[in-house]
């Protein structure tokens, strides 16, 4: 079969429409892209007649041959045969792979568009050389795409291929550009079968300088994103609860010592409470909802909390700006999808945020987390009260483990018992008190607490997150047991006291070195 030695890493799909190509010459754009580092070219033109297709394809082939890069033709086996180029790319609505193979022979490359498990299985059975998996993100370039699969859908198909021990090559397509390419490639390596490349149309064809755009994309495809180095490792996940609990004082001390910035983009209800919680655990809070500010704030070594408790269209734009700013420098991000399942707006906003960047820690109650599961969830929320549903908890726990593995992040699911996983073990924390569920904003302030911990202890976000949960819940237990606490109202100030007291008690030890050699 053809195509085994093809470099698919930066795959250019052409577009001849005025909206994308403008008045530029397609051969000049493709040549510029090849100079920039494109490794494979597909000529895609849905409108021109056969004569013009063959003529243009011949010219393009002369260009790609100069760079020793394969040229594939979209849909048209007849055009590929006439031109003698390296192969075709066929969509689900076009002729089938077996037929294309019969016409082209075994030396030519055949790629197939796939967007679900059945497509993948059929394309592999048919003997496709590579799969174009999409549509990853909504894109203006192809309006009639059947489905937007997101990175989750992409990962599910890669997992399917890994399980089938398939050697088929893969690229992803749809809305890939310089701002998301390294994250998509990195998140896609979660399951042992990684992408062989990314396919783009507008990011190069519509660029003012196609050569520079191709060069940048080519570099980004090969470079892990800034936040990759802070992701939880397999070894870190493999620790026992005992090993993790021993790290808790160290994390609390790191917060006290580092006084990290906790940058909260949070809802109107909890701003004041969250700022006080941040102070009590030892962080420096800033409540800054304006996205433009995030670029500067992201450089101060803190962490960002995105809490969509009072989401608005403008707010969502601000979240995305801040998310990109923190991602760019590898600054940790906590996302609290408040009420995610409650309304269509919130479900869409959650999708937009996951598509817009990398989240280090996803924290929510059961119904919020349910709404974040890939493919969406039919479960509707009554409101934003902490849901203590009776859904099969084991099934949910396995779902969050898979969610964390897919996204390569941490998932915290709160409730009477809290669940924490980075895709390996599922840790459970059973501390806490029912008063936490009787006053507003305690879930949101937990997000703030976790942000302080991961900012201060960024090399071990699993231990940091667990330390945050323990600090928070044990403070609640101590506060609730105080004789001056009579109910939820008196609980709040006592809770702030005890968050503070745990920190100060943890860092009280005054141990130093004399500085002499052993
Ligand atoms: N095929 P851009 S999406 C040609 O999902 C094509 O199969 C898709 O354009 C699929 O890189 C797409 O400009 C267009 O988003 C991709
Ligand atoms: Mg097609």
Short mmCIF file of C-alpha atoms and ligand atoms in Angstrom, two decimals:
data_model
loop_
_atom_site.label_atom_id
_atom_site.label_comp_id
_atom_site.label_asym_id
_atom_site.label_seq_id
_atom_site.Cartn_x
_atom_site.Cartn_y
_atom_site.Cartn_z
CA UNK A 1 0.00 0.00 0.00
CA UNK A 2 1.15 3.52 -0.73
CA UNK A 3 1.98 6.20 1.73
CA UNK A 4 3.88 4.34 4.42
CA UNK A 5 6.80 6.72 4.33
CA UNK A 6 4.81 9.87 3.87
CA UNK A 7 5.37 12.72 6.29
CA UNK A 8 1.88 13.91 7.19
CA UNK A 9 2.98 16.29 9.91
CA UNK A 10 1.81 19.49 8.21
CA UNK A 11 -0.80 18.68 5.64
CA UNK A 12 -2.14 21.50 3.47
CA UNK A 13 -5.59 21.26 1.93
CA UNK A 14 -6.09 23.89 -0.76
CA UNK A 15 -9.20 25.98 -1.31
CA UNK A 16 -9.87 27.95 -4.47
CA UNK A 17 -12.85 29.96 -3.26
CA UNK A 18 -12.52 33.78 -3.18
CA UNK A 19 -13.28 33.82 0.55
CA UNK A 20 -10.07 31.91 1.24
CA UNK A 21 -7.74 32.15 -1.74
CA UNK A 22 -8.75 35.73 -2.56
CA UNK A 23 -7.10 36.84 -5.77
CA UNK A 24 -3.86 34.99 -5.08
CA UNK A 25 -2.46 32.35 -7.40
CA UNK A 26 -2.97 28.87 -5.97
CA UNK A 27 0.40 27.60 -7.20
CA UNK A 28 2.22 30.53 -5.63
CA UNK A 29 0.47 30.02 -2.30
CA UNK A 30 1.23 26.29 -2.32
CA UNK A 31 4.87 26.90 -3.20
CA UNK A 32 5.20 29.45 -0.39
CA UNK A 33 3.63 26.93 1.99
CA UNK A 34 6.09 24.26 0.85
CA UNK A 35 8.98 26.61 1.50
CA UNK A 36 7.52 27.13 4.98
CA UNK A 37 7.51 23.40 5.69
CA UNK A 38 4.26 21.83 4.44
CA UNK A 39 4.85 18.08 4.02
CA UNK A 40 1.78 16.94 2.09
CA UNK A 41 -0.67 18.75 -0.22
CA UNK A 42 -4.25 17.97 -1.12
CA UNK A 43 -5.80 19.81 -4.05
CA UNK A 44 -9.42 20.37 -3.06
CA UNK A 45 -11.66 22.15 -5.53
CA UNK A 46 -15.35 21.29 -5.44
CA UNK A 47 -16.41 23.69 -8.21
CA UNK A 48 -14.14 23.69 -11.24
CA UNK A 49 -14.85 21.46 -14.22
CA UNK A 50 -12.68 18.48 -15.03
CA UNK A 51 -10.57 20.30 -17.62
CA UNK A 52 -9.54 23.03 -15.22
CA UNK A 53 -9.03 20.54 -12.39
CA UNK A 54 -6.58 18.52 -14.44
CA UNK A 55 -4.80 21.64 -15.64
CA UNK A 56 -4.39 23.09 -12.15
CA UNK A 57 -3.47 19.72 -10.65
CA UNK A 58 -0.67 19.34 -13.24
CA UNK A 59 0.74 22.73 -12.28
CA UNK A 60 0.50 21.93 -8.59
CA UNK A 61 2.15 18.57 -9.15
CA UNK A 62 5.11 20.26 -10.84
CA UNK A 63 5.46 22.43 -7.71
CA UNK A 64 5.09 19.65 -5.14
CA UNK A 65 7.54 17.43 -7.01
CA UNK A 66 10.20 20.12 -6.64
CA UNK A 67 9.83 19.74 -2.88
CA UNK A 68 9.46 15.97 -2.95
CA UNK A 69 6.06 16.25 -1.30
CA UNK A 70 3.04 14.13 -2.32
CA UNK A 71 0.06 15.69 -4.07
CA UNK A 72 -3.34 14.14 -3.45
CA UNK A 73 -6.58 15.04 -5.22
CA UNK A 74 -9.81 15.48 -3.31
CA UNK A 75 -12.54 13.10 -4.47
CA UNK A 76 -11.41 12.68 -8.06
CA UNK A 77 -9.64 9.44 -8.83
CA UNK A 78 -9.96 10.26 -12.54
CA UNK A 79 -8.04 13.52 -12.07
CA UNK A 80 -5.35 11.79 -9.99
CA UNK A 81 -4.94 9.18 -12.72
CA UNK A 82 -4.79 11.80 -15.46
CA UNK A 83 -2.12 13.78 -13.60
CA UNK A 84 -0.18 10.80 -12.28
CA UNK A 85 0.09 12.32 -8.81
CA UNK A 86 0.52 10.38 -5.59
CA UNK A 87 -3.07 9.69 -4.61
CA UNK A 88 -6.52 10.84 -3.54
CA UNK A 89 -8.46 11.91 -0.51
CA UNK A 90 -12.04 10.74 -0.39
CA UNK A 91 -14.94 11.85 1.76
CA UNK A 92 -17.79 9.81 3.16
CA UNK A 93 -20.08 10.92 0.31
CA UNK A 94 -17.67 9.92 -2.42
CA UNK A 95 -16.75 6.56 -3.87
CA UNK A 96 -15.61 3.90 -1.43
CA UNK A 97 -12.03 3.03 -0.57
CA UNK A 98 -12.09 -0.41 -2.21
CA UNK A 99 -13.22 1.10 -5.50
CA UNK A 100 -10.56 3.82 -5.32
CA UNK A 101 -7.92 1.21 -4.55
CA UNK A 102 -8.99 -0.92 -7.47
CA UNK A 103 -8.68 2.05 -9.82
CA UNK A 104 -5.44 3.45 -8.41
CA UNK A 105 -3.49 0.34 -7.51
CA UNK A 106 -1.46 -0.36 -4.43
CA UNK A 107 1.26 2.23 -4.83
CA UNK A 108 -0.98 5.25 -4.52
CA UNK A 109 -2.00 6.98 -1.32
CA UNK A 110 -5.65 6.88 -0.34
CA UNK A 111 -6.91 8.99 2.53
CA UNK A 112 -10.43 8.98 3.92
CA UNK A 113 -12.42 11.48 5.94
CA UNK A 114 -13.80 9.95 9.15
CA UNK A 115 -15.90 11.42 11.92
CA UNK A 116 -17.07 8.45 13.98
CA UNK A 117 -16.23 4.89 14.99
CA UNK A 118 -18.09 3.29 12.07
CA UNK A 119 -16.29 5.49 9.52
CA UNK A 120 -12.97 4.55 11.11
CA UNK A 121 -13.70 0.83 11.00
CA UNK A 122 -14.91 0.96 7.40
CA UNK A 123 -11.93 3.03 6.19
CA UNK A 124 -9.48 0.65 7.87
CA UNK A 125 -11.22 -2.42 6.43
CA UNK A 126 -11.10 -0.82 3.02
CA UNK A 127 -7.35 -0.32 3.27
CA UNK A 128 -7.03 3.44 3.67
CA UNK A 129 -3.45 4.67 4.10
CA UNK A 130 -4.44 7.52 6.35
CA UNK A 131 -7.52 8.98 7.99
CA UNK A 132 -8.49 12.64 8.07
CA UNK A 133 -10.29 12.86 11.41
CA UNK A 134 -12.69 15.76 11.80
CA UNK A 135 -14.31 18.13 12.14
CA UNK A 136 -12.34 18.99 15.27
CA UNK A 137 -13.54 22.57 15.72
CA UNK A 138 -16.30 24.51 13.98
CA UNK A 139 -14.85 26.17 10.90
CA UNK A 140 -16.14 28.61 8.31
CA UNK A 141 -14.14 26.79 5.64
CA UNK A 142 -16.49 23.83 5.49
CA UNK A 143 -19.94 24.95 6.54
CA UNK A 144 -21.77 21.67 6.01
CA UNK A 145 -19.64 19.51 8.27
CA UNK A 146 -21.67 16.68 9.69
CA UNK A 147 -20.38 16.91 13.18
CA UNK A 148 -17.99 18.77 15.39
CA UNK A 149 -16.13 16.10 17.31
CA UNK A 150 -13.85 18.22 19.49
CA UNK A 151 -10.59 16.89 20.87
CA UNK A 152 -12.65 14.30 22.79
CA UNK A 153 -14.03 12.78 19.60
CA UNK A 154 -10.59 12.81 18.05
CA UNK A 155 -9.19 10.97 21.05
CA UNK A 156 -11.95 8.37 21.00
CA UNK A 157 -11.06 7.48 17.43
CA UNK A 158 -7.34 7.36 18.21
CA UNK A 159 -8.13 5.07 21.13
CA UNK A 160 -10.18 2.85 18.84
CA UNK A 161 -7.21 2.61 16.46
CA UNK A 162 -4.80 1.91 19.33
CA UNK A 163 -7.02 -0.90 20.60
CA UNK A 164 -7.24 -2.38 17.11
CA UNK A 165 -3.43 -2.10 16.87
CA UNK A 166 -3.94 -0.31 13.58
CA UNK A 167 -0.98 1.08 11.67
CA UNK A 168 -3.09 3.49 9.66
CA UNK A 169 -1.77 7.06 9.68
CA UNK A 170 -3.87 9.89 11.05
CA UNK A 171 -4.27 13.62 10.67
CA UNK A 172 -6.94 15.80 12.21
CA UNK A 173 -8.79 18.60 10.44
CA UNK A 174 -11.17 21.45 11.12
CA UNK A 175 -10.40 24.78 12.71
CA UNK A 176 -6.76 23.95 13.42
CA UNK A 177 -4.54 27.02 13.65
CA UNK A 178 -1.48 28.35 15.43
CA UNK A 179 -3.39 29.04 18.63
CA UNK A 180 -4.62 25.47 19.15
CA UNK A 181 -2.34 23.15 17.17
CA UNK A 182 0.21 22.23 19.83
CA UNK A 183 -2.49 21.56 22.44
CA UNK A 184 -4.50 19.38 20.05
CA UNK A 185 -1.42 17.34 19.11
CA UNK A 186 -0.35 17.01 22.75
CA UNK A 187 -3.80 16.07 24.08
CA UNK A 188 -4.14 13.56 21.28
CA UNK A 189 -1.21 11.50 22.46
CA UNK A 190 -3.07 10.36 25.56
CA UNK A 191 -3.80 6.84 24.40
CA UNK A 192 -0.67 5.49 22.83
CA UNK A 193 -1.72 6.20 19.25
CA UNK A 194 -0.72 9.71 18.38
CA UNK A 195 -1.59 11.83 15.41
CA UNK A 196 0.81 11.77 12.48
CA UNK A 197 -0.08 15.31 11.57
CA UNK A 198 -2.57 18.11 11.27
CA UNK A 199 -4.42 19.28 8.19
CA UNK A 200 -5.26 22.92 7.64
CA UNK A 201 -6.96 25.02 5.02
CA UNK A 202 -7.47 28.61 6.09
CA UNK A 203 -4.56 28.81 8.53
CA UNK A 204 -2.28 28.73 5.48
CA UNK A 205 -4.42 29.34 2.38
CA UNK A 206 -6.04 32.49 3.80
CA UNK A 207 -2.92 33.77 5.55
CA UNK A 208 -1.36 37.06 4.55
CA UNK A 209 2.02 35.32 4.47
CA UNK A 210 1.48 31.59 3.76
CA UNK A 211 5.19 30.78 4.06
CA UNK A 212 5.49 32.35 7.51
CA UNK A 213 2.24 30.70 8.64
CA UNK A 214 3.41 27.30 7.44
CA UNK A 215 6.76 27.78 9.16
CA UNK A 216 5.08 28.70 12.44
CA UNK A 217 2.64 25.77 12.25
CA UNK A 218 5.44 23.38 11.37
CA UNK A 219 7.36 24.45 14.44
CA UNK A 220 4.28 24.28 16.69
CA UNK A 221 3.33 20.77 15.53
CA UNK A 222 6.69 19.57 16.84
CA UNK A 223 6.75 21.61 20.06
CA UNK A 224 4.77 20.55 23.14
CA UNK A 225 2.74 23.42 24.61
CA UNK A 226 4.02 25.36 27.63
CA UNK A 227 1.61 23.66 30.04
CA UNK A 228 2.68 20.13 29.04
CA UNK A 229 5.63 20.13 31.44
CA UNK A 230 3.31 20.77 34.40
CA UNK A 231 0.88 17.95 33.64
CA UNK A 232 0.54 15.11 36.14
CA UNK A 233 2.93 12.28 35.29
CA UNK A 234 2.23 8.55 35.36
CA UNK A 235 4.53 8.16 38.39
CA UNK A 236 2.74 10.89 40.28
CA UNK A 237 -0.56 9.18 39.62
CA UNK A 238 0.73 5.90 40.88
CA UNK A 239 1.20 7.03 44.48
CA UNK A 240 -0.81 5.73 47.41
CA UNK A 241 -3.11 7.90 49.54
CA UNK A 242 -0.51 7.65 52.33
CA UNK A 243 2.25 9.02 50.12
CA UNK A 244 0.03 11.86 49.01
CA UNK A 245 -1.20 12.80 52.48
CA UNK A 246 2.39 13.15 53.65
CA UNK A 247 2.86 15.93 51.11
CA UNK A 248 -0.03 18.03 52.41
CA UNK A 249 1.98 20.13 54.92
CA UNK A 250 4.58 20.82 52.25
CA UNK A 251 1.93 22.12 49.87
CA UNK A 252 0.33 24.31 52.54
CA UNK A 253 3.77 25.67 53.44
CA UNK A 254 4.50 26.36 49.78
CA UNK A 255 1.38 28.52 49.58
CA UNK A 256 2.27 30.36 52.78
CA UNK A 257 5.80 30.96 51.56
CA UNK A 258 5.04 31.78 47.93
CA UNK A 259 1.83 33.83 48.47
CA UNK A 260 0.87 32.98 44.88
CA UNK A 261 -1.54 35.07 42.90
CA UNK A 262 -5.01 33.56 42.65
CA UNK A 263 -6.55 35.30 39.66
CA UNK A 264 -10.30 34.85 39.88
CA UNK A 265 -12.69 35.46 37.04
CA UNK A 266 -15.65 34.55 39.13
CA UNK A 267 -19.30 35.23 39.63
CA UNK A 268 -20.96 38.18 41.31
CA UNK A 269 -22.19 36.16 44.27
CA UNK A 270 -18.85 34.95 45.62
CA UNK A 271 -16.28 37.62 44.79
CA UNK A 272 -15.82 38.80 48.35
CA UNK A 273 -15.98 35.36 49.95
CA UNK A 274 -13.50 33.90 47.43
CA UNK A 275 -11.04 36.74 48.00
CA UNK A 276 -11.18 36.12 51.75
CA UNK A 277 -10.70 32.38 51.33
CA UNK A 278 -7.67 33.04 49.11
CA UNK A 279 -6.18 35.28 51.80
CA UNK A 280 -6.87 32.79 54.57
CA UNK A 281 -5.12 29.94 52.77
CA UNK A 282 -2.19 32.25 52.10
CA UNK A 283 -2.67 33.36 48.50
CA UNK A 284 -2.90 36.85 47.02
CA UNK A 285 -6.30 37.19 45.40
CA UNK A 286 -7.10 39.38 42.46
CA UNK A 287 -10.63 39.50 41.19
CA UNK A 288 -10.12 40.55 37.57
CA UNK A 289 -12.78 39.74 35.00
CA UNK A 290 -11.35 41.77 32.13
CA UNK A 291 -9.62 39.42 29.69
CA UNK A 292 -7.15 42.00 28.40
CA UNK A 293 -5.54 42.12 31.83
CA UNK A 294 -4.75 38.42 31.85
CA UNK A 295 -1.66 38.68 29.66
CA UNK A 296 0.13 40.73 32.33
CA UNK A 297 -1.33 38.81 35.26
CA UNK A 298 -0.39 35.44 33.74
CA UNK A 299 3.28 36.38 34.02
CA UNK A 300 3.18 36.74 37.80
CA UNK A 301 3.46 33.05 38.57
CA UNK A 302 -0.08 32.58 39.83
CA UNK A 303 -3.04 30.53 38.70
CA UNK A 304 -6.32 31.41 37.02
CA UNK A 305 -9.80 30.40 38.15
CA UNK A 306 -12.52 30.56 35.53
CA UNK A 307 -15.87 30.29 37.28
CA UNK A 308 -18.84 30.67 34.97
CA UNK A 309 -21.41 31.21 37.69
CA UNK A 310 -22.74 34.37 36.09
CA UNK A 311 -21.73 33.79 32.45
CA UNK A 312 -22.44 36.42 29.78
CA UNK A 313 -21.34 36.59 26.11
CA UNK A 314 -18.81 39.25 27.03
CA UNK A 315 -17.67 37.23 30.02
CA UNK A 316 -17.08 34.21 27.83
CA UNK A 317 -14.85 36.24 25.50
CA UNK A 318 -12.92 37.39 28.55
CA UNK A 319 -12.49 33.81 29.83
CA UNK A 320 -11.10 32.73 26.46
CA UNK A 321 -8.60 35.57 26.38
CA UNK A 322 -7.42 34.76 29.87
CA UNK A 323 -7.27 31.04 29.14
CA UNK A 324 -5.06 31.66 26.11
CA UNK A 325 -2.82 33.99 28.10
CA UNK A 326 -2.27 31.46 30.90
CA UNK A 327 -1.83 28.59 28.43
CA UNK A 328 0.81 30.55 26.56
CA UNK A 329 3.04 30.76 29.64
CA UNK A 330 2.04 27.41 31.16
CA UNK A 331 0.23 29.09 34.06
CA UNK A 332 -2.23 26.70 35.74
CA UNK A 333 -5.96 27.07 35.11
CA UNK A 334 -8.88 25.83 37.23
CA UNK A 335 -12.24 25.70 35.52
CA UNK A 336 -15.45 25.65 37.54
CA UNK A 337 -18.36 24.96 35.16
CA UNK A 338 -21.02 26.30 37.54
CA UNK A 339 -24.45 25.09 36.52
CA UNK A 340 -22.98 23.58 33.33
CA UNK A 341 -25.93 21.32 32.68
CA UNK A 342 -28.62 23.81 33.63
CA UNK A 343 -29.06 25.76 30.40
CA UNK A 344 -28.19 25.51 26.71
CA UNK A 345 -26.08 28.66 27.09
CA UNK A 346 -23.97 27.07 29.83
CA UNK A 347 -23.54 23.82 27.94
CA UNK A 348 -22.36 25.76 24.90
CA UNK A 349 -20.05 27.93 27.02
CA UNK A 350 -18.47 24.83 28.55
CA UNK A 351 -17.80 23.43 25.08
CA UNK A 352 -16.33 26.73 23.97
CA UNK A 353 -13.99 26.83 26.95
CA UNK A 354 -12.76 23.27 26.43
CA UNK A 355 -12.22 24.08 22.76
CA UNK A 356 -10.51 27.35 23.61
CA UNK A 357 -7.62 26.06 25.67
CA UNK A 358 -6.15 23.66 28.19
CA UNK A 359 -7.66 23.33 31.65
CA UNK A 360 -5.35 21.94 34.37
CA UNK A 361 -8.10 21.20 36.88
CA UNK A 362 -11.78 20.76 36.12
CA UNK A 363 -13.78 21.06 39.34
CA UNK A 364 -17.51 20.66 39.70
CA UNK A 365 -20.29 18.88 41.49
CA UNK A 366 -21.78 15.74 40.01
CA UNK A 367 -24.23 17.34 37.65
CA UNK A 368 -21.69 19.87 36.46
CA UNK A 369 -19.14 17.18 35.78
CA UNK A 370 -21.80 15.07 34.06
CA UNK A 371 -22.43 17.98 31.73
CA UNK A 372 -18.72 18.10 30.90
CA UNK A 373 -18.51 14.48 29.83
CA UNK A 374 -17.73 14.01 26.14
CA UNK A 375 -20.71 13.83 23.88
CA UNK A 376 -22.71 15.89 26.33
CA UNK A 377 -25.06 14.50 28.86
CA UNK A 378 -28.81 14.46 28.89
CA UNK A 379 -28.77 14.98 32.62
CA UNK A 380 -30.38 18.28 33.39
CA UNK A 381 -29.69 20.25 36.48
CA UNK A 382 -32.30 21.57 38.79
CA UNK A 383 -30.18 24.57 39.54
CA UNK A 384 -26.73 25.33 40.83
CA UNK A 385 -27.09 23.74 44.26
CA UNK A 386 -24.51 21.08 44.89
CA UNK A 387 -26.22 18.05 43.45
CA UNK A 388 -25.99 14.99 45.63
CA UNK A 389 -27.56 12.71 43.07
CA UNK A 390 -27.98 9.00 43.47
CA UNK A 391 -26.50 8.17 40.06
CA UNK A 392 -24.34 5.14 40.11
CA UNK A 393 -21.25 6.64 41.65
CA UNK A 394 -18.92 3.97 40.42
CA UNK A 395 -19.93 4.56 36.86
CA UNK A 396 -19.46 8.29 37.34
CA UNK A 397 -16.05 7.80 38.89
CA UNK A 398 -14.96 5.73 35.92
CA UNK A 399 -16.30 8.38 33.58
CA UNK A 400 -14.24 11.11 35.27
CA UNK A 401 -11.15 8.92 35.12
CA UNK A 402 -11.66 8.58 31.39
CA UNK A 403 -12.40 12.30 31.07
CA UNK A 404 -9.13 13.15 32.84
CA UNK A 405 -7.18 10.68 30.73
CA UNK A 406 -8.63 12.12 27.53
CA UNK A 407 -7.95 15.72 28.45
CA UNK A 408 -4.65 14.97 30.22
CA UNK A 409 -5.80 17.01 33.19
CA UNK A 410 -7.18 16.62 36.71
CA UNK A 411 -10.85 16.21 37.43
CA UNK A 412 -12.32 16.96 40.86
CA UNK A 413 -15.91 15.89 41.44
CA UNK A 414 -17.29 17.25 44.68
CA UNK A 415 -20.06 15.90 46.86
CA UNK A 416 -20.33 14.26 50.26
CA UNK A 417 -17.27 12.36 49.07
CA UNK A 418 -14.96 14.17 46.69
CA UNK A 419 -13.30 12.31 43.85
CA UNK A 420 -9.96 13.31 42.32
CA UNK A 421 -8.26 11.71 39.36
CA UNK A 422 -5.72 12.49 36.67
CA UNK A 423 -6.69 9.43 34.68
CA UNK A 424 -5.01 6.86 36.93
CA UNK A 425 -6.18 6.09 40.46
CA UNK A 426 -9.41 7.70 41.60
CA UNK A 427 -8.74 9.23 45.02
CA UNK A 428 -11.57 9.84 47.44
CA UNK A 429 -11.78 12.46 50.17
CA UNK A 430 -14.48 12.04 52.74
CA UNK A 431 -13.76 15.04 54.95
CA UNK A 432 -16.13 18.00 55.06
CA UNK A 433 -19.30 19.12 56.73
CA UNK A 434 -22.90 19.60 55.69
CA UNK A 435 -22.68 23.34 56.47
CA UNK A 436 -20.55 23.65 53.33
CA UNK A 437 -23.69 22.82 51.39
CA UNK A 438 -25.84 25.24 53.36
CA UNK A 439 -24.10 28.50 52.44
CA UNK A 440 -23.51 29.92 49.00
CA UNK A 441 -20.17 29.94 47.24
CA UNK A 442 -18.33 27.20 49.09
CA UNK A 443 -17.89 25.20 45.88
CA UNK A 444 -16.54 28.27 44.09
CA UNK A 445 -14.13 29.04 46.93
CA UNK A 446 -12.81 25.48 46.75
CA UNK A 447 -11.79 26.29 43.17
CA UNK A 448 -9.96 29.34 44.48
CA UNK A 449 -8.22 27.22 47.13
CA UNK A 450 -7.10 24.67 44.55
CA UNK A 451 -5.76 27.49 42.37
CA UNK A 452 -3.59 28.68 45.27
CA UNK A 453 -2.23 25.19 45.82
CA UNK A 454 -1.39 24.41 42.19
CA UNK A 455 0.16 27.84 41.73
CA UNK A 456 2.44 27.26 44.72
CA UNK A 457 3.18 23.62 43.91
CA UNK A 458 3.02 23.50 40.11
CA UNK A 459 5.34 20.53 39.63
CA UNK A 460 2.89 18.23 41.42
CA UNK A 461 -0.66 19.33 40.71
CA UNK A 462 -2.18 16.09 41.95
CA UNK A 463 -0.69 16.45 45.44
CA UNK A 464 -1.53 20.17 45.36
CA UNK A 465 -5.16 19.57 44.47
CA UNK A 466 -5.58 16.90 47.14
CA UNK A 467 -3.92 19.16 49.70
CA UNK A 468 -6.37 21.92 48.78
CA UNK A 469 -9.34 19.61 49.26
CA UNK A 470 -8.05 18.39 52.62
CA UNK A 471 -7.17 21.86 53.90
CA UNK A 472 -10.60 23.13 52.93
CA UNK A 473 -12.71 20.25 54.19
CA UNK A 474 -10.85 19.76 57.44
CA UNK A 475 -11.16 23.49 58.19
CA UNK A 476 -14.91 23.07 57.69
CA UNK A 477 -14.99 20.14 60.14
CA UNK A 478 -13.07 22.03 62.79
CA UNK A 479 -15.18 25.16 62.33
CA UNK A 480 -18.48 23.27 62.50
CA UNK A 481 -17.41 21.62 65.76
CA UNK A 482 -16.70 24.92 67.49
CA UNK A 483 -19.04 25.81 70.31
CA UNK A 484 -19.60 29.30 68.92
CA UNK A 485 -20.93 27.85 65.66
CA UNK A 486 -24.68 27.43 65.83
CA UNK A 487 -25.50 26.97 62.17
CA UNK A 488 -24.58 28.04 58.63
CA UNK A 489 -24.47 31.76 59.48
CA UNK A 490 -21.96 31.50 62.30
CA UNK A 491 -20.14 28.80 60.34
CA UNK A 492 -18.87 31.18 57.64
CA UNK A 493 -16.61 33.37 59.79
CA UNK A 494 -15.46 30.34 61.80
CA UNK A 495 -14.59 28.56 58.55
CA UNK A 496 -12.41 31.50 57.45
CA UNK A 497 -10.72 31.42 60.89
CA UNK A 498 -9.96 27.73 60.60
CA UNK A 499 -8.63 27.96 57.02
CA UNK A 500 -6.25 30.55 58.40
CA UNK A 501 -5.44 28.57 61.55
CA UNK A 502 -4.58 25.40 59.66
CA UNK A 503 -2.13 27.33 57.54
CA UNK A 504 -0.48 29.15 60.42
CA UNK A 505 -0.27 25.96 62.49
CA UNK A 506 1.29 24.13 59.55
CA UNK A 507 4.03 26.69 59.05
CA UNK A 508 4.76 27.38 62.72
CA UNK A 509 7.77 25.09 62.93
CA UNK A 510 10.82 27.35 62.93
CA UNK A 511 13.52 25.05 61.60
CA UNK A 512 16.60 26.26 59.77
CA UNK A 513 20.23 25.39 58.91
CA UNK A 514 23.30 26.67 60.67
CA UNK A 515 24.96 26.48 57.32
CA UNK A 516 27.90 24.24 58.33
CA UNK A 517 29.14 21.39 56.21
CA UNK A 518 28.19 17.88 57.40
N1 LIG B 1 -12.68 18.78 5.84
P1 LIG B 1 -9.84 24.96 8.17
S1 LIG B 1 -13.12 20.25 7.83
C1 LIG B 1 -11.72 20.29 4.15
O1 LIG B 1 -14.15 17.64 8.82
C2 LIG B 1 -12.26 20.01 5.47
O2 LIG B 1 -13.66 16.51 7.06
C3 LIG B 1 -13.16 18.75 7.04
O3 LIG B 1 -10.62 24.05 7.10
C4 LIG B 1 -13.70 17.54 7.69
O4 LIG B 1 -8.50 24.38 8.36
C5 LIG B 1 -12.42 20.96 6.48
O5 LIG B 1 -9.80 26.30 7.47
C6 LIG B 1 -12.08 22.40 6.42
O6 LIG B 1 -10.69 25.01 9.39
C7 LIG B 1 -10.93 22.74 7.33
MG1 LIG B 2 -15.18 14.74 -0.50
#
